[in-house]
XYZ file of C-alpha atoms in Angstrom:
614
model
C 57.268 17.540 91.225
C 56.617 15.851 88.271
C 58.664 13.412 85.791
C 59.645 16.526 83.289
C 60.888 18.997 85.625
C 62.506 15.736 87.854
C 64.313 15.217 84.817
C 64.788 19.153 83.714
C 66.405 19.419 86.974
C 69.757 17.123 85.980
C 70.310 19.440 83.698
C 70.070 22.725 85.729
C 72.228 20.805 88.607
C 74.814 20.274 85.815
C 74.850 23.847 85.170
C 72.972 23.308 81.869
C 70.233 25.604 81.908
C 70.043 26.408 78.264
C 69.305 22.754 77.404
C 67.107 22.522 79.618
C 65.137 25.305 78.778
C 65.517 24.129 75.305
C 64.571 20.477 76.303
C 61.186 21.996 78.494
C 60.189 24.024 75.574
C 59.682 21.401 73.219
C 58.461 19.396 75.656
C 55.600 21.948 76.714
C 54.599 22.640 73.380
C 54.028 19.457 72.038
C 52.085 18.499 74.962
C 50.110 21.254 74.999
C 49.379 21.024 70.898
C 48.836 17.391 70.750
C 49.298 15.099 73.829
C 47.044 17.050 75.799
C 44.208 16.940 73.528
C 44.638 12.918 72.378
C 41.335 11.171 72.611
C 42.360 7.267 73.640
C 40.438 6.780 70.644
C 42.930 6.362 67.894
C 46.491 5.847 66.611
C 47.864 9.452 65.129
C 51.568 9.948 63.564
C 53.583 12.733 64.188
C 57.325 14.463 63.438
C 59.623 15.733 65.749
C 63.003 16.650 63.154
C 66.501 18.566 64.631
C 69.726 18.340 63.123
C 71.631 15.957 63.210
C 73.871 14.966 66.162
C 72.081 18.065 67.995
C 70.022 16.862 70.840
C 67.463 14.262 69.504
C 67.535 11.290 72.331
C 67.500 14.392 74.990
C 64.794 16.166 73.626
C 62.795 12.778 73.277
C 63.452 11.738 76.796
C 61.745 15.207 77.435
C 58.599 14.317 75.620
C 58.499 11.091 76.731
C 58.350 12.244 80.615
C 55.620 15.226 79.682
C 53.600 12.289 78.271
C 54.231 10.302 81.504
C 53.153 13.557 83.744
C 49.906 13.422 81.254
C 49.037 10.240 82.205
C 50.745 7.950 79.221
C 51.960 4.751 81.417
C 53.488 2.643 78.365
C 56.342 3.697 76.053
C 58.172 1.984 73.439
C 61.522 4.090 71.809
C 63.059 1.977 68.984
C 66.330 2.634 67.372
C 67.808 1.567 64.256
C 69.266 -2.440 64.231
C 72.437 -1.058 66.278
C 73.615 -2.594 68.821
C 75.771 0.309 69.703
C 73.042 2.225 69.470
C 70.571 0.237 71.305
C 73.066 -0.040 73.828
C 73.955 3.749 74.259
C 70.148 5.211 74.172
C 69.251 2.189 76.836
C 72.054 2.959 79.154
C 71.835 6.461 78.856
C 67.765 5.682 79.538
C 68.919 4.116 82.899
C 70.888 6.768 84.341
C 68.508 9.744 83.171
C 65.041 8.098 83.601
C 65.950 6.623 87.425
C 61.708 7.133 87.985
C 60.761 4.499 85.053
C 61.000 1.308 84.647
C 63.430 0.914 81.800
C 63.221 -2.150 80.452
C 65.749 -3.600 77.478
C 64.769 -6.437 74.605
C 64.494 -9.450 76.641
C 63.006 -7.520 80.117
C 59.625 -9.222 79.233
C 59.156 -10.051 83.460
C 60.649 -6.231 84.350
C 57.324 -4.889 81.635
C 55.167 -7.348 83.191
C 55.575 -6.951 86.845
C 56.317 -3.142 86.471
C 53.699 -0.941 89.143
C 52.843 2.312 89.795
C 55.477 3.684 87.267
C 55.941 4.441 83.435
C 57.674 1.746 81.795
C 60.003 2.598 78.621
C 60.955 -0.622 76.408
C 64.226 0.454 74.361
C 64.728 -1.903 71.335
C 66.139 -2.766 67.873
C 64.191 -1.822 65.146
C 64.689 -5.969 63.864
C 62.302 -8.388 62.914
C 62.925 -10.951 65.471
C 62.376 -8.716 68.090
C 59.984 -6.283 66.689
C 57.332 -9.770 66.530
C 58.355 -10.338 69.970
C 57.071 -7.357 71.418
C 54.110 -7.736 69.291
C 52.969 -10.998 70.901
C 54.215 -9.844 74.683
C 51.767 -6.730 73.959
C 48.928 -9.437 72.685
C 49.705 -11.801 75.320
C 50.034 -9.578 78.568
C 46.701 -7.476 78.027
C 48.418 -4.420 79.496
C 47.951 -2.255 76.750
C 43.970 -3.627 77.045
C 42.172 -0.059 77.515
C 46.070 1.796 77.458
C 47.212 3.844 75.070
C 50.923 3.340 73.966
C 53.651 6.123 72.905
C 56.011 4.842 69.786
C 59.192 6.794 69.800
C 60.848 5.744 66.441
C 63.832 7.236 66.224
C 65.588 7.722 63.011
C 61.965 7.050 61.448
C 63.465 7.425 58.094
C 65.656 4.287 58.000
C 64.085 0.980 57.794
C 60.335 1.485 59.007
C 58.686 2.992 55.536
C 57.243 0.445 53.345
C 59.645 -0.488 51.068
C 57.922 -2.900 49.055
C 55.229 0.193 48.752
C 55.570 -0.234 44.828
C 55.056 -3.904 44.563
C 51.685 -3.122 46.622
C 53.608 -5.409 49.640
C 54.345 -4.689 52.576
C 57.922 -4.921 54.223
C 58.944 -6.884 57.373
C 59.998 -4.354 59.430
C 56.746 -1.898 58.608
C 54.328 -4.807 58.927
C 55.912 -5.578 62.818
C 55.567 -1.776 63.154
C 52.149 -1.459 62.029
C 51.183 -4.554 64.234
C 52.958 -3.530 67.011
C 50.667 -0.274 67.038
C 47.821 -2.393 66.412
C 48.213 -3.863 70.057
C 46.994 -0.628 71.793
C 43.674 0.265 72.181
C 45.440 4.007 71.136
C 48.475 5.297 70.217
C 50.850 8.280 69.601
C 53.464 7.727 66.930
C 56.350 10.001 67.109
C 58.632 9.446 63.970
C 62.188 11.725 64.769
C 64.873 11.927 62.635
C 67.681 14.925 61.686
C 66.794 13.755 57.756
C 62.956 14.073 57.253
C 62.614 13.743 53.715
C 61.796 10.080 53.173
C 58.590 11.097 55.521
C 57.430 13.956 54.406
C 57.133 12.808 50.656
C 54.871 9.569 52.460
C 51.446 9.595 50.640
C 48.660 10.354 52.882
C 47.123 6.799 52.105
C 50.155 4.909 53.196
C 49.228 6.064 56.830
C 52.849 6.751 57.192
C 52.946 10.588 56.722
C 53.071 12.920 59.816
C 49.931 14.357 60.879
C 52.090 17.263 62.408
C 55.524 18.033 62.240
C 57.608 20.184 65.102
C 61.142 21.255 64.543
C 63.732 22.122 67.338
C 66.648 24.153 67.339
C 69.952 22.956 68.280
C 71.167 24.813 71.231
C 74.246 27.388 71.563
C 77.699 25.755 71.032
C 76.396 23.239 68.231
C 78.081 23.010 65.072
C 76.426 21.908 62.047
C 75.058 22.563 58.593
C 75.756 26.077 58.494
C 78.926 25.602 60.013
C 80.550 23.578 57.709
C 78.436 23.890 54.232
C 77.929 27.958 54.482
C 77.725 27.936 50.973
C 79.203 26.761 47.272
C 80.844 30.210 45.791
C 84.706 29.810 46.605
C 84.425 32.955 49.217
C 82.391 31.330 51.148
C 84.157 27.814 51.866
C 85.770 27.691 55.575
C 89.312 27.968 55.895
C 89.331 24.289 57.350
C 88.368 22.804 54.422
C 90.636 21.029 52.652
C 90.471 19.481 48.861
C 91.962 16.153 48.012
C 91.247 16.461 44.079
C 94.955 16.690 43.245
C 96.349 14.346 45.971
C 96.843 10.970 45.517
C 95.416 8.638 48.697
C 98.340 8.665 50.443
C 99.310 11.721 50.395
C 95.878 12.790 51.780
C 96.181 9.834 54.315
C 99.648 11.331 55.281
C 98.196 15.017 55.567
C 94.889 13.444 57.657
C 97.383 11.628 60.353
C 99.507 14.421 61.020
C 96.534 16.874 61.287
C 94.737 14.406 63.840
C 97.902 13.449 65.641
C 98.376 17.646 66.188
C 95.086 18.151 67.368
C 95.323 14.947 69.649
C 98.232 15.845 71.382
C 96.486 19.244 72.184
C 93.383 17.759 73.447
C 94.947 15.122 75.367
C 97.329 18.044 76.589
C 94.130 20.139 77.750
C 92.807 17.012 80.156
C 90.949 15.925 77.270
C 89.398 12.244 77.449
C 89.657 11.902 73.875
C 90.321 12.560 70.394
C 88.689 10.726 67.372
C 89.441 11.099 63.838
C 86.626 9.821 61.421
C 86.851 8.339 57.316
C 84.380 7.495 55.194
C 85.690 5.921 52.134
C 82.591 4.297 51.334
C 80.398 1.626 51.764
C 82.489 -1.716 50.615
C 84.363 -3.523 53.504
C 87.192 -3.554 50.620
C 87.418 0.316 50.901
C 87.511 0.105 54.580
C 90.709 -2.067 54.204
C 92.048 0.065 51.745
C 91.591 3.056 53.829
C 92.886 1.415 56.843
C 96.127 0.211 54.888
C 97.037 3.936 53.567
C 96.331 5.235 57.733
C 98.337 2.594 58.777
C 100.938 3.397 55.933
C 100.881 7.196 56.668
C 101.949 6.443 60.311
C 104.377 4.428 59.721
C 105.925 7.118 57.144
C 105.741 9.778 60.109
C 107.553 6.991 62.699
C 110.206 6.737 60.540
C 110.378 10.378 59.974
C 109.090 11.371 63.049
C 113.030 13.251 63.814
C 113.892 14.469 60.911
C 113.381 17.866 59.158
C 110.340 16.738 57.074
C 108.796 16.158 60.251
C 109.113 19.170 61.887
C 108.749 21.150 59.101
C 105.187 19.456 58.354
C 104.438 19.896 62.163
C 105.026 23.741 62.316
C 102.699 24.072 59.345
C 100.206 21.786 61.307
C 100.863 23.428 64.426
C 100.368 27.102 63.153
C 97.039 25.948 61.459
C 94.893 25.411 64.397
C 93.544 27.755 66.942
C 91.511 26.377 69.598
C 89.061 28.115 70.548
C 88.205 25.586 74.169
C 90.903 25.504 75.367
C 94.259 27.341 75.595
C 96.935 26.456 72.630
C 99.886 24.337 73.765
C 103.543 25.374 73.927
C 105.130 23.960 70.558
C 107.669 21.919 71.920
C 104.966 20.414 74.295
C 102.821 19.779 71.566
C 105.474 18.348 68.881
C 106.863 16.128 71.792
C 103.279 14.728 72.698
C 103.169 13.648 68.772
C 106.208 12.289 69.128
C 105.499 9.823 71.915
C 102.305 9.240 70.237
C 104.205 7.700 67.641
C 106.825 6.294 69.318
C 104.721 4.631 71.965
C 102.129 3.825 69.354
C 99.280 5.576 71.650
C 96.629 5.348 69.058
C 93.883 3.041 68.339
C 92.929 2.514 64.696
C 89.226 0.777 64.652
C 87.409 -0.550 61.874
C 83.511 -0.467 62.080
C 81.602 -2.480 59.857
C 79.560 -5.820 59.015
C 82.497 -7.845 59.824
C 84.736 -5.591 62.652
C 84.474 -6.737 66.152
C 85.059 -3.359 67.177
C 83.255 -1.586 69.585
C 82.147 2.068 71.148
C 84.813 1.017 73.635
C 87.363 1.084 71.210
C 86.830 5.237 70.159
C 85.841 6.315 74.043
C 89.284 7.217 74.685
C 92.822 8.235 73.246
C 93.790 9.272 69.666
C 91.971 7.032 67.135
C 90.931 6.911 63.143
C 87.999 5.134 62.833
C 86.964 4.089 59.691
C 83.571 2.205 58.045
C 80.536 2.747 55.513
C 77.178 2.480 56.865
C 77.963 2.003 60.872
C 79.174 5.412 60.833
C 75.575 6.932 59.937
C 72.211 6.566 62.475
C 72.656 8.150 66.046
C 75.860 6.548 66.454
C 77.986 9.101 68.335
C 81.858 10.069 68.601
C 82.981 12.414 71.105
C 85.711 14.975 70.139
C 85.864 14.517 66.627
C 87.298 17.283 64.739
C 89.049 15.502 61.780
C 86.878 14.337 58.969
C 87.821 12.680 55.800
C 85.312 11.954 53.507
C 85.587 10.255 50.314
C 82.514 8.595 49.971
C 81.352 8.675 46.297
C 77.637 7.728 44.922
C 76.594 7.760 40.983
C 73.096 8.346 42.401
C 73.370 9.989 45.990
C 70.416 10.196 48.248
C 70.474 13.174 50.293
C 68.808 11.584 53.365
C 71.626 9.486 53.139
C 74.537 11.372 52.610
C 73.541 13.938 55.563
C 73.441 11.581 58.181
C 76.928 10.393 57.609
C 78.376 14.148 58.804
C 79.465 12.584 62.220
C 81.042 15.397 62.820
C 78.438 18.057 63.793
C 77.528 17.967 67.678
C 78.263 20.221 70.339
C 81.666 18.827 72.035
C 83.996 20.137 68.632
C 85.852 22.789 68.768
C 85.429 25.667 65.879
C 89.548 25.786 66.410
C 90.733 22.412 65.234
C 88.271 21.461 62.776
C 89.632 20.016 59.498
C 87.581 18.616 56.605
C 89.033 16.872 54.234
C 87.101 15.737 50.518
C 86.621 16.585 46.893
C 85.445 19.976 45.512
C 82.385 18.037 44.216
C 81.781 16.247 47.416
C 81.698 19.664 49.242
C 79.205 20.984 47.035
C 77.021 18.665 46.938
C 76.567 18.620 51.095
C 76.197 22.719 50.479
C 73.414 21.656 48.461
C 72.206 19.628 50.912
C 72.256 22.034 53.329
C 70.479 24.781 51.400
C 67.488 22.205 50.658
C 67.514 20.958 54.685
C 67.199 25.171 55.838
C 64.253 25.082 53.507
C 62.443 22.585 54.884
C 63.534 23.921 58.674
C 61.939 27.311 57.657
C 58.994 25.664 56.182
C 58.275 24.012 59.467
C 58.742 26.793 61.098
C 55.941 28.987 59.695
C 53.444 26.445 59.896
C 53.312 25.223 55.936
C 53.465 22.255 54.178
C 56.488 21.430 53.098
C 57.907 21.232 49.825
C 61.285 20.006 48.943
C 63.596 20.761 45.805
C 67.353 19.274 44.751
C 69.457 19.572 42.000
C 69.380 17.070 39.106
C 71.269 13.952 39.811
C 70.393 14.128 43.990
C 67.408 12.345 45.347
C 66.158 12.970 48.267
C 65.533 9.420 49.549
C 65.500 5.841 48.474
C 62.669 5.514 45.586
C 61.920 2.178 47.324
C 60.222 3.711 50.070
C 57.937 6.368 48.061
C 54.793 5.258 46.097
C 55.890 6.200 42.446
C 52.221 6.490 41.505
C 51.451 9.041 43.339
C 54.601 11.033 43.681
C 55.258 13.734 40.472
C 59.342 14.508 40.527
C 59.235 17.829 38.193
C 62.401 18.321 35.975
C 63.895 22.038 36.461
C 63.574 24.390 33.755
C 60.732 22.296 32.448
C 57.125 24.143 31.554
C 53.286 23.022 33.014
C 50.378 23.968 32.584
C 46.590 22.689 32.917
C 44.507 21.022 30.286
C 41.602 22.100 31.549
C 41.924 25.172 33.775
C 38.958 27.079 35.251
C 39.410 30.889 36.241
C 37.106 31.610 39.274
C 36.088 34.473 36.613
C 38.353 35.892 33.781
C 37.771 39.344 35.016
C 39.678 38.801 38.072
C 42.848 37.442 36.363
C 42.101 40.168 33.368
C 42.174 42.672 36.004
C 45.305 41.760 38.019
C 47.357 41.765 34.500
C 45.660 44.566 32.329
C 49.063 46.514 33.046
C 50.650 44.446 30.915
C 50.286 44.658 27.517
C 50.817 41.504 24.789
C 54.240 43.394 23.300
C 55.577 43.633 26.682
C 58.738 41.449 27.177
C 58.781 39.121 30.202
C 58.600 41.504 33.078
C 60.264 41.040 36.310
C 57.811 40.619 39.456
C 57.715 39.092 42.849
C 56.786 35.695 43.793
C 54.140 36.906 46.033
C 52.345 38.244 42.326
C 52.886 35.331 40.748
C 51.010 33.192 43.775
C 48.384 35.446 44.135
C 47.659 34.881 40.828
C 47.298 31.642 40.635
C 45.368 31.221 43.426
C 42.596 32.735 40.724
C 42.639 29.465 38.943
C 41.247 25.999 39.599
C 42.640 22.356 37.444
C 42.147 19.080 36.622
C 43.262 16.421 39.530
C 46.107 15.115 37.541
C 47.465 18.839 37.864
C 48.920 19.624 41.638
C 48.057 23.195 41.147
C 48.318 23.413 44.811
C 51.871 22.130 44.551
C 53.301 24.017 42.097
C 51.435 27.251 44.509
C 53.387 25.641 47.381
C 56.630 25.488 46.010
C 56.536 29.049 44.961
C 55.907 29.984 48.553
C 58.455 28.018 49.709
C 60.946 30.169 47.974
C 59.328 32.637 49.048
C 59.977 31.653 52.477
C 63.801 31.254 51.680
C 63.584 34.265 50.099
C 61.098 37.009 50.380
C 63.095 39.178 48.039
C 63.522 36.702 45.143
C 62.286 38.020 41.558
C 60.168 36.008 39.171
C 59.007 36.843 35.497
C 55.678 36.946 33.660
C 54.722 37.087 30.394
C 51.239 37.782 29.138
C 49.779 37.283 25.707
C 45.831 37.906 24.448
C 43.697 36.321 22.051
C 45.721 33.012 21.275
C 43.773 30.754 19.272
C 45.250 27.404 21.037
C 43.361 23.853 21.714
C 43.199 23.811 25.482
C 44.953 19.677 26.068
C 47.428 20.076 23.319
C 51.238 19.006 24.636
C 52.708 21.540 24.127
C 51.136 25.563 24.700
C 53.912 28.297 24.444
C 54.974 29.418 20.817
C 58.527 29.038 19.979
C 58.655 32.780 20.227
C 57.545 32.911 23.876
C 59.405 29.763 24.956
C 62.473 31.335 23.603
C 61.418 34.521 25.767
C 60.772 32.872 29.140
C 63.880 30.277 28.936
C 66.596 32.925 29.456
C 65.196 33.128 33.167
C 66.898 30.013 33.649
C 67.141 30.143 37.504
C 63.614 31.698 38.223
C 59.771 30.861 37.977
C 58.186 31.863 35.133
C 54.549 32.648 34.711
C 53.221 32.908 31.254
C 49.372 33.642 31.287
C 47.475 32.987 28.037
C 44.163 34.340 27.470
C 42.750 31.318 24.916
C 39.952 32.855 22.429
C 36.760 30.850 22.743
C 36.888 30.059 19.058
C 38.589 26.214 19.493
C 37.391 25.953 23.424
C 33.152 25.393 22.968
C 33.105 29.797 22.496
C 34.735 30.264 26.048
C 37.529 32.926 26.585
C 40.100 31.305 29.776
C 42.989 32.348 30.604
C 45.355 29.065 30.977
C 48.430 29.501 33.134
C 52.148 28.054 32.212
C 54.808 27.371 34.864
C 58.836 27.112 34.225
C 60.297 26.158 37.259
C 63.637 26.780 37.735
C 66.646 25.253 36.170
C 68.749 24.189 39.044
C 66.622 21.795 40.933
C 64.427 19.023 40.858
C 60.839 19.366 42.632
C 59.261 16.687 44.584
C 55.408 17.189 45.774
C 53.189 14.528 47.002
């Protein structure tokens, strides 16, 4: 029957059709574009990118059995340096894979003695036993004429080079790079929900995605759009709710009642559980801050928990959510689950960070708040989490970063009893994020290369793990243009702008016009005209509708490599677009250019974000 449709078939026996016809899909097509047509010859790098909490690990296992049905006997998937997540992708390996031979870090006889089956080696993305692997592979000869497949999941944390600037290489990417080394071939398949850090890789790093596939999350999932819609006041959900004028604890006493209301009506639906998540930061002192203010705010509603305050603060509670899952409680049932809750302490408050001893067992059932820094990011997974507080703040905030910290999206929440709390800056900086992330998704989508814009002040990744040299970050608002441009002949570009006349005022266009025409001009290397032509088409894909201006001006006797080329006139013209390209075309006289007329393009990008192009 075949390992893909063997495993395709769980699904469809569950009832889940739609996953697996989303999980088959993906499979299909990137076996038909690329594993199909590999060569055993040599070691290629591609992207497989979702959202995040949508589907990844099943979607992989997919690709991972279509490679075993083509033939592909040895597999290694590595996850971040997790335990919990090591531990939840190799256990969920065992009971979805029953055909391979799954083998965990230390299986070293179960890879060995494995016949007649495809062998999958889950394991830590850690030094230790990264060089492990690397001298089992050396020292068995099993990959000896076999090609290996390199799941690295979450690709974007830990395995770039991040010593790429000090022209070093980093432990973890020189174990990765060896460990690839081993086969005679191999297929690398970076996936991630956050991309960014790997498609801004330079091409010579050998680190940047020959390919990149996106999948779509299937029907129920709540994510991006969901929560981040947009920044204008109209558009923020009803569920979101602003902490700027609270002080801690009275956020931490609005977060605990919320989370105890919505736990008593899961729990009262046969729900397993009923987790409440908070993200104060990164510093363990935070987390123990936090924790003091939850543990506070409970004890302020036990005391309370049978007076009027109480029930007054339920009602308002109670009348706030709407489930959309299941069917809403009885209020008296509901107020006297709360109660017992509190009374009978039936809640679990974990802490998860370098120093908790905490585990996934600790959140798999029951009301809890769980509350950490960096454990709560990576593939790590809470079911039935539909409070969020977020407080997390970052002088410098990478967006790669900051997205994979929204715990919250996934498919078992329910639209009903979501509840966000955070700042109003907070907010819009993830609606930010979100804009820049359906970019990139649309991008993918149609097939181009990608490039990627955010506001001043937001990177998109660590600068650690992108080669500075060869990566231009281009200020919005600012102005570019070629020292040395060459028109593929001036007629062409004369003729595509003879409507407008040098006394014309910048005159609104679209940014089709404005690409076409600069497809008419060629540059020096140290100018990306290509770049600055992708970006425009990449608001073009967000928008095909969006405006941009030009300007054109004859006969301006300018020295082609000066620093600066607009007059203060025109610059003063062509900077009240603020939030638009701007093309300015100047056709230079030959009288300071060696007697030859050439029209030199200038760029303004727009003022509200930062470019990044490779």
């Amino acid at each position: 029957m075949g390992y893909l449709n063997n495993y395709l078939q769980q699904f469809r026996d569950a009832g889940k059709d739609e996953l697996a016809n989303s999980i088959e899909k993906t499979s299909r097509r990137i076996g038909k574009k690329y594993i199909s047509h590999f060569t055993y010859t040599t070691h290629e790098m591609g992207l497989l990118f979702g959202n995040i909490q949508s589907g990844k690990t099943g979607q992989t296992f997919g690709i991972i059995c279509e490679a075993a049905d083509l033939e592909f006997r040895y597999f290694l998937l590595m996850t971040t340096d997790s335990r919990l997540l090591q531990k939840q992708t190799l256990e969920r390996a065992q009971h979805d894979l029953p055909e391979f031979a799954i083998c965990s870090e230390n299986d070293e006889e179960k890879f060995r003695s494995a016949k007649n089956q495809p062998v999958l080696i889950i394991v830590k993305k850690n030094t230790r036993v990264l060089q492990a692997w690397v001298d089992r592979f050396r020292n068995s000869k099993k990959l000896k004429g076999n090609a290996l497949f390199i799941i690295d999941d979450e690709a974007d944390a830990a395995s770039e080079n991040t010593k790429v600037n000090q022209k070093k290489v980093s432990a973890i990417n020189d174990r990765l790079r060896k460990i690839r080394d081993t086969a005679q071939a191999s297929i690398y398949l970076q996936v991630t929900g956050t991309p960014q850090a790997l498609l801004l890789q330079s091409l010579n790093s050998n680190w940047r995605p020959m390919f990149t596939e996106y999948f779509e999350p299937g029907n129920g999932y709540l994510g991006g759009d969901f929560f981040f819609p947009g920044t204008e006041t109209n558009d923020i959900p009803n569920f979101i709710h602003f902490v700027d004028d609270e002080t801690p604890q009275e956020s931490a006493k609005h977060v605990v009642l919320r989370h105890l209301v919505v736990s008593a009506q899961i729990l009262l639906t046969g729900g397993k559980v009923s987790n409440c998540l908070i993200h104060p930061g990164i510093r363990r002192a935070a987390h123990e801050k936090s924790k003091k203010e939850i543990e506070d705010a409970i004890a302020w509603w036990t005391y309370h928990h049978a007076d009027e305050k109480f029930t007054d603060a339920f009602d308002r509670e109670y009348a706030a959510i709407t489930p959309q899952n299941t069917e809403k409680q009885p209020h008296d049932q509901v107020l006297t689950r709360v109660r017992q809750i509190l009374e009978k302490r039936e809640f679990t408050i974990v802490l998860l960070n370098g120093t908790s001893i905490d585990d996934d067992k600790d959140y798999e059932s029951g009301c809890n708040f769980v509350i950490g820094g960096t454990n709560l990011g990576r593939g790590v997974t809470f079911g039935q989490l539909n409070t969020f507080y977020y407080t997390r703040t970052s002088k410098s905030p990478n967006a790669d970063t900051m997205w994979q910290h929204n715990r919250m999206f996934g498919y078992d929440r329910d639209p009903g009893l979501i509840t966000m709390y955070s700042s109003r800056a907070l907010y819009k900086l993830f609606a930010e994020i979100n804009e820049t992330n359906n970019s990139i998704i649309r991008q993918a989508q149609a097939g181009k290369k990608i490039t990627i814009a955010y506001p001043d002040g937001l990177n998109p990744t660590r600068s650690n793990v992108l080669d500075k040299s060869l990566l231009n970050i281009l200020v919005g608002g600012s102005n570019h243009f070629p020292s040395v441009p060459k028109n593929e002949t001036t007629t062409q570009i004369s003729d595509l702008v003879q409507q407008f006349s040098n006394d014309d005022p910048a005159t609104e266009v679209s940014l089709k016009f404005i690409s076409d025409i600069l497809k008419h001009f060629k540059a020096e290397k140290e100018f990306n005209l290509d770049g600055y032509i992708k970006m425009i088409d990449s608001a073009r894909s967000e928008n095909p509708m969006a405006s941009a201006h030009i300007l054109v001006r004859r006969n301006r006797a300018v020295t082609l490599g000066n620093r600066a080329l607009l007059s203060p006139n025109d610059w003063k013209e062509t900077n009240q677009f603020q939030d638009e390209f701007v093309l300015t075309l100047y056709q230079v006289s030959g009288e300071k250019n060696n007697g030859k007329s050439v029209w030199v393009p200038n760029i303004k990008l727009p003022m509200k974000k930062n470019f990044y192009i490779i």
